[in-house]
PDB file of C-alpha atoms in Angstrom:
ATOM      1  CA  UNK A 190      19.010  86.693  48.249  1.00 94.00           C
ATOM      2  CA  UNK A 191      17.712  87.137  44.599  1.00 96.00           C
ATOM      3  CA  UNK A 192      19.238  85.194  41.856  1.00 98.00           C
ATOM      4  CA  UNK A 193      19.149  86.155  38.177  1.00 97.00           C
ATOM      5  CA  UNK A 194      20.872  83.145  35.740  1.00 98.00           C
ATOM      6  CA  UNK A 195      20.715  83.485  32.379  1.00 98.00           C
ATOM      7  CA  UNK A 196      21.834  79.826  30.544  1.00 97.00           C
ATOM      8  CA  UNK A 197      20.893  76.797  31.932  1.00 97.00           C
ATOM      9  CA  UNK A 198      22.562  74.266  30.460  1.00 95.00           C
ATOM     10  CA  UNK A 199      25.406  72.150  33.165  1.00 95.00           C
ATOM     11  CA  UNK A 200      27.186  75.749  34.288  1.00 96.00           C
ATOM     12  CA  UNK A 201      23.692  77.139  35.098  1.00 96.00           C
ATOM     13  CA  UNK A 202      21.220  74.343  35.999  1.00 97.00           C
ATOM     14  CA  UNK A 203      24.298  73.721  38.486  1.00 97.00           C
ATOM     15  CA  UNK A 204      24.537  77.192  39.547  1.00 97.00           C
ATOM     16  CA  UNK A 205      20.577  77.036  40.491  1.00 97.00           C
ATOM     17  CA  UNK A 206      20.726  74.218  41.636  1.00 97.00           C
ATOM     18  CA  UNK A 207      23.644  74.960  44.594  1.00 97.00           C
ATOM     19  CA  UNK A 208      21.921  78.106  45.151  1.00 97.00           C
ATOM     20  CA  UNK A 209      18.812  76.486  45.761  1.00 95.00           C
ATOM     21  CA  UNK A 210      20.018  74.134  48.445  1.00 93.00           C
ATOM     22  CA  UNK A 211      20.847  77.856  50.588  1.00 93.00           C
ATOM     23  CA  UNK A 212      17.877  78.518  53.182  1.00 90.00           C
ATOM     24  CA  UNK A 213      16.567  82.273  51.912  1.00 92.00           C
ATOM     25  CA  UNK A 214      17.552  82.269  47.876  1.00 96.00           C
ATOM     26  CA  UNK A 215      15.490  82.468  45.832  1.00 97.00           C
ATOM     27  CA  UNK A 216      16.089  81.547  42.102  1.00 98.00           C
ATOM     28  CA  UNK A 217      15.317  83.194  38.826  1.00 98.00           C
ATOM     29  CA  UNK A 218      16.954  81.370  35.517  1.00 97.00           C
ATOM     30  CA  UNK A 219      15.790  81.410  31.679  1.00 97.00           C
ATOM     31  CA  UNK A 220      17.242  79.526  28.732  1.00 96.00           C
ATOM     32  CA  UNK A 221      16.749  80.189  25.322  1.00 93.00           C
ATOM     33  CA  UNK A 222      15.038  76.749  24.791  1.00 95.00           C
ATOM     34  CA  UNK A 223      11.617  77.655  27.355  1.00 96.00           C
ATOM     35  CA  UNK A 224      11.262  73.708  27.178  1.00 96.00           C
ATOM     36  CA  UNK A 225      14.253  74.019  29.736  1.00 96.00           C
ATOM     37  CA  UNK A 226      13.015  76.983  31.281  1.00 97.00           C
ATOM     38  CA  UNK A 227       9.972  75.424  32.184  1.00 96.00           C
ATOM     39  CA  UNK A 228      11.420  71.844  32.908  1.00 95.00           C
ATOM     40  CA  UNK A 229      14.319  73.453  35.395  1.00 96.00           C
ATOM     41  CA  UNK A 230      11.336  75.017  37.034  1.00 96.00           C
ATOM     42  CA  UNK A 231       9.203  71.684  37.855  1.00 95.00           C
ATOM     43  CA  UNK A 232      12.552  70.104  38.802  1.00 94.00           C
ATOM     44  CA  UNK A 233      12.131  73.257  41.516  1.00 94.00           C
ATOM     45  CA  UNK A 234      16.124  74.285  40.254  1.00 96.00           C
ATOM     46  CA  UNK A 235      14.338  77.591  39.943  1.00 97.00           C
ATOM     47  CA  UNK A 236      11.843  79.699  41.550  1.00 96.00           C
ATOM     48  CA  UNK A 237      10.211  81.194  38.539  1.00 96.00           C
ATOM     49  CA  UNK A 238      11.423  82.453  35.205  1.00 97.00           C
ATOM     50  CA  UNK A 239      14.108  85.408  34.741  1.00 97.00           C
ATOM     51  CA  UNK A 240      12.363  88.403  32.840  1.00 95.00           C
ATOM     52  CA  UNK A 241      13.101  91.365  32.334  1.00 94.00           C
ATOM     53  CA  UNK A 242       9.846  92.724  35.054  1.00 94.00           C
ATOM     54  CA  UNK A 243      11.579  91.013  37.646  1.00 95.00           C
ATOM     55  CA  UNK A 244      15.294  90.913  37.009  1.00 95.00           C
ATOM     56  CA  UNK A 245      15.241  94.023  38.132  1.00 94.00           C
ATOM     57  CA  UNK A 246      14.689  92.585  41.901  1.00 94.00           C
ATOM     58  CA  UNK A 247      17.672  90.653  41.865  1.00 96.00           C
ATOM     59  CA  UNK A 248      21.013  90.998  43.231  1.00 95.00           C
ATOM     60  CA  UNK A 249      23.201  89.624  41.007  1.00 97.00           C
ATOM     61  CA  UNK A 250      22.685  88.311  37.593  1.00 98.00           C
ATOM     62  CA  UNK A 251      24.868  85.770  36.126  1.00 98.00           C
ATOM     63  CA  UNK A 252      25.399  85.110  32.352  1.00 98.00           C
ATOM     64  CA  UNK A 253      26.346  80.917  31.399  1.00 97.00           C
ATOM     65  CA  UNK A 254      26.329  81.177  28.044  1.00 95.00           C
ATOM     66  CA  UNK A 255      28.149  81.135  25.281  1.00 93.00           C
ATOM     67  CA  UNK A 256      30.730  84.639  24.887  1.00 94.00           C
ATOM     68  CA  UNK A 257      28.633  85.726  22.095  1.00 94.00           C
ATOM     69  CA  UNK A 258      25.513  84.991  23.726  1.00 95.00           C
ATOM     70  CA  UNK A 259      26.984  87.366  27.102  1.00 97.00           C
ATOM     71  CA  UNK A 260      27.630  90.071  24.950  1.00 97.00           C
ATOM     72  CA  UNK A 261      24.656  89.617  23.045  1.00 96.00           C
ATOM     73  CA  UNK A 262      22.442  89.934  26.533  1.00 97.00           C
ATOM     74  CA  UNK A 263      24.152  92.457  27.856  1.00 97.00           C
ATOM     75  CA  UNK A 264      24.042  94.537  24.825  1.00 97.00           C
ATOM     76  CA  UNK A 265      19.822  93.668  24.551  1.00 96.00           C
ATOM     77  CA  UNK A 266      19.612  94.819  28.381  1.00 97.00           C
ATOM     78  CA  UNK A 267      21.793  97.609  29.689  1.00 96.00           C
ATOM     79  CA  UNK A 268      19.393  99.914  29.670  1.00 95.00           C
ATOM     80  CA  UNK A 269      16.867  98.202  31.599  1.00 94.00           C
ATOM     81  CA  UNK A 270      19.434  97.145  34.263  1.00 95.00           C
ATOM     82  CA  UNK A 271      18.721  99.341  37.617  1.00 94.00           C
ATOM     83  CA  UNK A 272      21.727 101.105  38.490  1.00 94.00           C
ATOM     84  CA  UNK A 273      24.385  99.234  40.894  1.00 95.00           C
ATOM     85  CA  UNK A 274      22.913  95.876  39.034  1.00 97.00           C
ATOM     86  CA  UNK A 275      25.888  93.239  39.681  1.00 98.00           C
ATOM     87  CA  UNK A 276      25.909  90.755  36.387  1.00 98.00           C
ATOM     88  CA  UNK A 277      28.908  88.664  36.652  1.00 98.00           C
ATOM     89  CA  UNK A 278      29.566  86.363  33.189  1.00 97.00           C
ATOM     90  CA  UNK A 279      30.488  82.335  33.769  1.00 96.00           C
ATOM     91  CA  UNK A 280      31.621  81.802  29.936  1.00 94.00           C
ATOM     92  CA  UNK A 281      35.383  80.408  29.026  1.00 93.00           C
ATOM     93  CA  UNK A 282      36.767  83.273  27.406  1.00 95.00           C
ATOM     94  CA  UNK A 283      37.449  86.581  29.035  1.00 96.00           C
ATOM     95  CA  UNK A 284      39.228  89.281  26.449  1.00 95.00           C
ATOM     96  CA  UNK A 285      36.424  90.115  23.965  1.00 95.00           C
ATOM     97  CA  UNK A 286      33.942  90.167  26.714  1.00 97.00           C
ATOM     98  CA  UNK A 287      35.532  92.451  28.776  1.00 97.00           C
ATOM     99  CA  UNK A 288      37.132  94.673  26.356  1.00 96.00           C
ATOM    100  CA  UNK A 289      33.469  94.745  25.210  1.00 97.00           C
ATOM    101  CA  UNK A 290      31.111  95.054  27.916  1.00 98.00           C
ATOM    102  CA  UNK A 291      33.433  97.029  30.650  1.00 98.00           C
ATOM    103  CA  UNK A 292      32.205 100.152  29.050  1.00 97.00           C
ATOM    104  CA  UNK A 293      28.903  99.644  28.643  1.00 98.00           C
ATOM    105  CA  UNK A 294      28.185  99.044  32.224  1.00 97.00           C
ATOM    106  CA  UNK A 295      30.596 102.032  32.766  1.00 96.00           C
ATOM    107  CA  UNK A 296      28.238 104.245  30.404  1.00 96.00           C
ATOM    108  CA  UNK A 297      25.209 102.723  32.318  1.00 97.00           C
ATOM    109  CA  UNK A 298      25.873 103.116  35.686  1.00 96.00           C
ATOM    110  CA  UNK A 299      25.458  98.697  36.528  1.00 97.00           C
ATOM    111  CA  UNK A 300      28.823  96.551  37.467  1.00 97.00           C
ATOM    112  CA  UNK A 301      30.084  94.290  35.161  1.00 98.00           C
ATOM    113  CA  UNK A 302      32.401  91.518  36.289  1.00 98.00           C
ATOM    114  CA  UNK A 303      34.582  88.714  33.862  1.00 97.00           C
ATOM    115  CA  UNK A 304      34.210  84.486  35.816  1.00 97.00           C
ATOM    116  CA  UNK A 305      35.013  81.875  35.007  1.00 96.00           C
ATOM    117  CA  UNK A 306      33.674  78.565  37.721  1.00 95.00           C
ATOM    118  CA  UNK A 307      36.493  76.064  36.903  1.00 93.00           C
ATOM    119  CA  UNK A 308      34.270  73.088  37.167  1.00 90.00           C
ATOM    120  CA  UNK A 309      32.386  71.002  34.575  1.00 82.00           C
ATOM    121  CA  UNK A 310      32.010  67.664  33.108  1.00 80.00           C
ATOM    122  CA  UNK A 311      32.037  66.154  29.615  1.00 79.00           C
ATOM    123  CA  UNK A 312      28.415  65.878  29.682  1.00 82.00           C
ATOM    124  CA  UNK A 313      26.470  68.965  28.375  1.00 85.00           C
ATOM    125  CA  UNK A 314      22.487  69.941  29.295  1.00 92.00           C
ATOM    126  CA  UNK A 315      20.362  70.692  32.113  1.00 95.00           C
ATOM    127  CA  UNK A 316      20.193  67.578  32.577  1.00 93.00           C
ATOM    128  CA  UNK A 317      22.890  67.108  33.758  1.00 93.00           C
ATOM    129  CA  UNK A 318      24.095  69.260  36.223  1.00 95.00           C
ATOM    130  CA  UNK A 319      24.123  69.130  39.685  1.00 96.00           C
ATOM    131  CA  UNK A 320      23.899  71.162  43.019  1.00 96.00           C
ATOM    132  CA  UNK A 321      27.875  70.161  43.787  1.00 96.00           C
ATOM    133  CA  UNK A 322      29.381  70.795  41.004  1.00 96.00           C
ATOM    134  CA  UNK A 323      31.555  73.840  41.931  1.00 96.00           C
ATOM    135  CA  UNK A 324      31.463  72.322  45.859  1.00 96.00           C
ATOM    136  CA  UNK A 325      35.543  73.411  46.781  1.00 96.00           C
ATOM    137  CA  UNK A 326      36.318  74.601  42.822  1.00 96.00           C
ATOM    138  CA  UNK A 327      38.287  77.993  41.978  1.00 95.00           C
ATOM    139  CA  UNK A 328      36.192  80.836  40.538  1.00 97.00           C
ATOM    140  CA  UNK A 329      38.308  83.162  38.606  1.00 97.00           C
ATOM    141  CA  UNK A 330      37.125  86.767  39.124  1.00 98.00           C
ATOM    142  CA  UNK A 331      37.901  89.644  35.953  1.00 98.00           C
ATOM    143  CA  UNK A 332      37.308  93.055  37.809  1.00 97.00           C
ATOM    144  CA  UNK A 333      36.509  96.178  36.068  1.00 96.00           C
ATOM    145  CA  UNK A 334      39.405  97.592  38.421  1.00 94.00           C
ATOM    146  CA  UNK A 335      41.636  96.165  41.411  1.00 94.00           C
ATOM    147  CA  UNK A 336      40.891  98.708  43.825  1.00 91.00           C
ATOM    148  CA  UNK A 337      37.422  98.554  44.234  1.00 93.00           C
ATOM    149  CA  UNK A 338      37.541  96.488  47.498  1.00 94.00           C
ATOM    150  CA  UNK A 339      33.610  97.275  48.181  1.00 95.00           C
ATOM    151  CA  UNK A 340      32.631  95.697  44.798  1.00 96.00           C
ATOM    152  CA  UNK A 341      35.029  92.626  45.385  1.00 95.00           C
ATOM    153  CA  UNK A 342      33.938  91.196  48.878  1.00 96.00           C
ATOM    154  CA  UNK A 343      29.915  92.040  47.209  1.00 96.00           C
ATOM    155  CA  UNK A 344      30.943  89.696  44.245  1.00 97.00           C
ATOM    156  CA  UNK A 345      32.262  86.805  46.964  1.00 96.00           C
ATOM    157  CA  UNK A 346      29.363  87.481  49.169  1.00 96.00           C
ATOM    158  CA  UNK A 347      26.659  86.565  46.389  1.00 96.00           C
ATOM    159  CA  UNK A 348      28.573  83.858  44.950  1.00 97.00           C
ATOM    160  CA  UNK A 349      29.189  82.378  48.550  1.00 95.00           C
ATOM    161  CA  UNK A 350      26.401  79.983  48.649  1.00 96.00           C
ATOM    162  CA  UNK A 351      27.556  78.026  45.355  1.00 96.00           C
ATOM    163  CA  UNK A 352      30.344  76.284  47.875  1.00 95.00           C
ATOM    164  CA  UNK A 353      33.550  77.850  45.316  1.00 96.00           C
ATOM    165  CA  UNK A 354      36.644  76.657  47.522  1.00 94.00           C
ATOM    166  CA  UNK A 355      38.918  79.756  46.342  1.00 93.00           C
ATOM    167  CA  UNK A 356      38.568  82.895  44.937  1.00 96.00           C
ATOM    168  CA  UNK A 357      41.427  84.151  42.334  1.00 94.00           C
ATOM    169  CA  UNK A 358      41.779  87.357  40.440  1.00 96.00           C
ATOM    170  CA  UNK A 359      42.995  88.387  36.880  1.00 97.00           C
ATOM    171  CA  UNK A 360      42.827  90.313  34.238  1.00 97.00           C
ATOM    172  CA  UNK A 361      41.688  88.958  31.451  1.00 97.00           C
ATOM    173  CA  UNK A 362      44.260  88.717  29.114  1.00 97.00           C
ATOM    174  CA  UNK A 363      46.059  86.492  31.941  1.00 97.00           C
ATOM    175  CA  UNK A 364      43.346  84.338  32.407  1.00 97.00           C
ATOM    176  CA  UNK A 365      42.537  83.895  28.894  1.00 97.00           C
ATOM    177  CA  UNK A 366      46.663  83.106  28.399  1.00 97.00           C
ATOM    178  CA  UNK A 367      46.525  80.448  31.033  1.00 97.00           C
ATOM    179  CA  UNK A 368      43.045  78.781  30.113  1.00 96.00           C
ATOM    180  CA  UNK A 369      44.393  78.334  26.756  1.00 97.00           C
ATOM    181  CA  UNK A 370      46.641  75.564  28.429  1.00 97.00           C
ATOM    182  CA  UNK A 371      44.922  74.569  31.486  1.00 95.00           C
ATOM    183  CA  UNK A 372      41.814  74.012  29.594  1.00 95.00           C
ATOM    184  CA  UNK A 373      42.085  74.534  25.766  1.00 97.00           C
ATOM    185  CA  UNK A 374      44.629  72.194  24.317  1.00 97.00           C
ATOM    186  CA  UNK A 375      43.652  68.689  27.217  1.00 96.00           C
ATOM    187  CA  UNK A 376      40.006  69.402  25.004  1.00 96.00           C
ATOM    188  CA  UNK A 377      42.083  69.185  21.941  1.00 97.00           C
ATOM    189  CA  UNK A 378      44.335  66.895  22.416  1.00 97.00           C
ATOM    190  CA  UNK A 379      41.596  64.563  23.564  1.00 97.00           C
ATOM    191  CA  UNK A 380      39.340  64.786  20.758  1.00 97.00           C
ATOM    192  CA  UNK A 381      42.730  64.640  18.692  1.00 96.00           C
ATOM    193  CA  UNK A 382      43.813  61.325  20.274  1.00 96.00           C
ATOM    194  CA  UNK A 383      40.249  59.421  19.871  1.00 96.00           C
ATOM    195  CA  UNK A 384      40.688  60.096  16.364  1.00 96.00           C
ATOM    196  CA  UNK A 385      43.295  57.828  16.090  1.00 95.00           C
ATOM    197  CA  UNK A 386      41.727  53.941  13.928  1.00 94.00           C
ATOM    198  CA  UNK A 387      43.024  51.962  16.742  1.00 94.00           C
ATOM    199  CA  UNK A 388      40.739  53.473  19.108  1.00 92.00           C
ATOM    200  CA  UNK A 389      38.377  51.595  17.451  1.00 92.00           C
ATOM    201  CA  UNK A 390      40.154  47.915  19.393  1.00 89.00           C
ATOM    202  CA  UNK A 391      41.320  49.754  22.642  1.00 92.00           C
ATOM    203  CA  UNK A 392      38.517  47.669  24.571  1.00 89.00           C
ATOM    204  CA  UNK A 393      40.090  45.573  27.309  1.00 86.00           C
ATOM    205  CA  UNK A 394      44.066  46.865  26.318  1.00 84.00           C
ATOM    206  CA  UNK A 395      43.102  50.094  27.882  1.00 86.00           C
ATOM    207  CA  UNK A 396      43.153  51.681  31.451  1.00 89.00           C
ATOM    208  CA  UNK A 397      43.554  54.416  33.823  1.00 89.00           C
ATOM    209  CA  UNK A 398      45.844  56.310  31.221  1.00 93.00           C
ATOM    210  CA  UNK A 399      43.496  55.706  28.354  1.00 93.00           C
ATOM    211  CA  UNK A 400      40.187  56.772  30.523  1.00 92.00           C
ATOM    212  CA  UNK A 401      41.691  60.334  31.712  1.00 92.00           C
ATOM    213  CA  UNK A 402      42.988  61.533  28.276  1.00 94.00           C
ATOM    214  CA  UNK A 403      39.945  60.928  25.948  1.00 94.00           C
ATOM    215  CA  UNK A 404      37.548  61.844  29.177  1.00 92.00           C
ATOM    216  CA  UNK A 405      37.055  65.511  27.217  1.00 92.00           C
ATOM    217  CA  UNK A 406      37.183  64.754  23.618  1.00 93.00           C
ATOM    218  CA  UNK A 407      33.066  63.770  24.612  1.00 90.00           C
ATOM    219  CA  UNK A 408      32.613  67.706  24.398  1.00 90.00           C
ATOM    220  CA  UNK A 409      29.953  70.157  23.058  1.00 90.00           C
ATOM    221  CA  UNK A 410      31.560  71.315  19.828  1.00 93.00           C
ATOM    222  CA  UNK A 411      29.716  74.320  19.015  1.00 93.00           C
ATOM    223  CA  UNK A 412      30.448  76.104  22.898  1.00 91.00           C
ATOM    224  CA  UNK A 413      34.526  74.581  22.481  1.00 94.00           C
ATOM    225  CA  UNK A 414      34.699  75.969  19.077  1.00 96.00           C
ATOM    226  CA  UNK A 415      33.299  79.787  19.642  1.00 95.00           C
ATOM    227  CA  UNK A 416      36.098  79.588  22.299  1.00 95.00           C
ATOM    228  CA  UNK A 417      39.140  77.924  20.300  1.00 97.00           C
ATOM    229  CA  UNK A 418      38.437  81.160  17.877  1.00 96.00           C
ATOM    230  CA  UNK A 419      37.996  83.785  20.837  1.00 95.00           C
ATOM    231  CA  UNK A 420      41.172  82.848  22.328  1.00 97.00           C
ATOM    232  CA  UNK A 421      42.864  81.529  18.875  1.00 97.00           C
ATOM    233  CA  UNK A 422      46.404  83.337  19.621  1.00 97.00           C
ATOM    234  CA  UNK A 423      47.070  81.838  23.072  1.00 97.00           C
ATOM    235  CA  UNK A 424      45.357  78.685  21.346  1.00 98.00           C
ATOM    236  CA  UNK A 425      47.734  78.818  18.544  1.00 98.00           C
ATOM    237  CA  UNK A 426      50.542  79.413  20.443  1.00 98.00           C
ATOM    238  CA  UNK A 427      50.189  76.300  22.780  1.00 98.00           C
ATOM    239  CA  UNK A 428      49.874  74.425  19.975  1.00 98.00           C
ATOM    240  CA  UNK A 429      52.559  75.648  18.496  1.00 98.00           C
ATOM    241  CA  UNK A 430      54.598  74.599  21.733  1.00 97.00           C
ATOM    242  CA  UNK A 431      53.300  70.708  21.206  1.00 98.00           C
ATOM    243  CA  UNK A 432      53.558  69.817  18.930  1.00 98.00           C
ATOM    244  CA  UNK A 433      57.425  70.727  18.595  1.00 98.00           C
ATOM    245  CA  UNK A 434      58.124  68.507  21.937  1.00 97.00           C
ATOM    246  CA  UNK A 435      55.833  65.907  19.985  1.00 97.00           C
ATOM    247  CA  UNK A 436      57.948  66.500  16.480  1.00 98.00           C
ATOM    248  CA  UNK A 437      61.193  66.286  18.711  1.00 98.00           C
ATOM    249  CA  UNK A 438      59.762  62.709  20.647  1.00 98.00           C
ATOM    250  CA  UNK A 439      58.744  61.589  17.084  1.00 98.00           C
ATOM    251  CA  UNK A 440      62.711  62.345  15.689  1.00 98.00           C
ATOM    252  CA  UNK A 441      64.148  60.227  18.375  1.00 98.00           C
ATOM    253  CA  UNK A 442      61.989  57.219  18.086  1.00 98.00           C
ATOM    254  CA  UNK A 443      62.151  57.465  14.354  1.00 97.00           C
ATOM    255  CA  UNK A 444      66.137  57.702  15.129  1.00 97.00           C
ATOM    256  CA  UNK A 445      66.724  55.655  17.482  1.00 97.00           C
ATOM    257  CA  UNK A 446      68.345  57.865  19.914  1.00 97.00           C
ATOM    258  CA  UNK A 447      67.266  56.034  23.213  1.00 97.00           C
ATOM    259  CA  UNK A 448      69.280  58.278  25.031  1.00 97.00           C
ATOM    260  CA  UNK A 449      67.707  61.692  23.663  1.00 97.00           C
ATOM    261  CA  UNK A 450      64.296  59.784  24.105  1.00 97.00           C
ATOM    262  CA  UNK A 451      65.295  59.533  27.714  1.00 97.00           C
ATOM    263  CA  UNK A 452      66.732  63.169  27.968  1.00 97.00           C
ATOM    264  CA  UNK A 453      63.210  64.108  26.431  1.00 97.00           C
ATOM    265  CA  UNK A 454      61.080  61.717  28.453  1.00 97.00           C
ATOM    266  CA  UNK A 455      62.971  62.917  31.972  1.00 97.00           C
ATOM    267  CA  UNK A 456      62.736  66.264  30.968  1.00 97.00           C
ATOM    268  CA  UNK A 457      59.045  66.163  31.206  1.00 96.00           C
ATOM    269  CA  UNK A 458      58.781  64.820  34.091  1.00 95.00           C
ATOM    270  CA  UNK A 459      60.939  66.890  35.997  1.00 95.00           C
ATOM    271  CA  UNK A 460      58.736  69.429  34.381  1.00 95.00           C
ATOM    272  CA  UNK A 461      55.629  67.581  35.999  1.00 94.00           C
ATOM    273  CA  UNK A 462      57.319  67.460  39.445  1.00 94.00           C
ATOM    274  CA  UNK A 463      57.829  71.320  39.957  1.00 94.00           C
ATOM    275  CA  UNK A 464      54.863  72.611  38.533  1.00 93.00           C
ATOM    276  CA  UNK A 465      52.642  70.004  40.770  1.00 90.00           C
ATOM    277  CA  UNK A 466      54.535  68.021  43.217  1.00 83.00           C
ATOM    278  CA  UNK A 467      55.973  64.261  43.022  1.00 71.00           C
TER     279      UNK A 467
END
């Protein structure tokens, strides 16, 4: 199996290292920073640089870049991709990418599938990539249609060496709506929470709850700004819901309304129990 990877940051680098664990897999990779491409090859995360000439020999090309970069790469290489080539992106939003690239893929005869590996860390860059980042993790697939079983099986087969624990299939709309809640809101809340002046004096007074809440405050600003703006309709909707909940807590505290505060806290506890179990 020959794998092409565009973008060798945390996600792309970890994909490359995951494939390199397997016998009989050749990994070709490229990053916009030529020094990262060279370093990845020295580190034996890739076998060679991915080029226009050798990409045609790949079984799949994985695009591990920002959403805009995914669209730009496919547009730039659409005429060079061979018939039936499989291209999967690994970006954090899907609507714009899929709406733009499904028609282009159909026009040129290759297969484009949206993808989102649901794993990561607060660190970014190739130096933090690890071979087991995706072991047991979910992989979300956004196919152009849901009745092409042959294509879906092909996608699972080329991604199998990575070690994902579960594949789910959805639309770009549903993906972006859910991701606004499960991924983007936690990053936004964490990044806002840590701006309190009190944070500078937390040492010796913080434990697990502080660490859990602030872990993803250490994020990649450029990447997350692009993701937030790409998905702003759903993200703003989630922000409004959250702000309404916070306002209700604030009002109960301001009014010394203990019973209302208990009711609000209990409602949140019950929600957690319903969605995730005790």
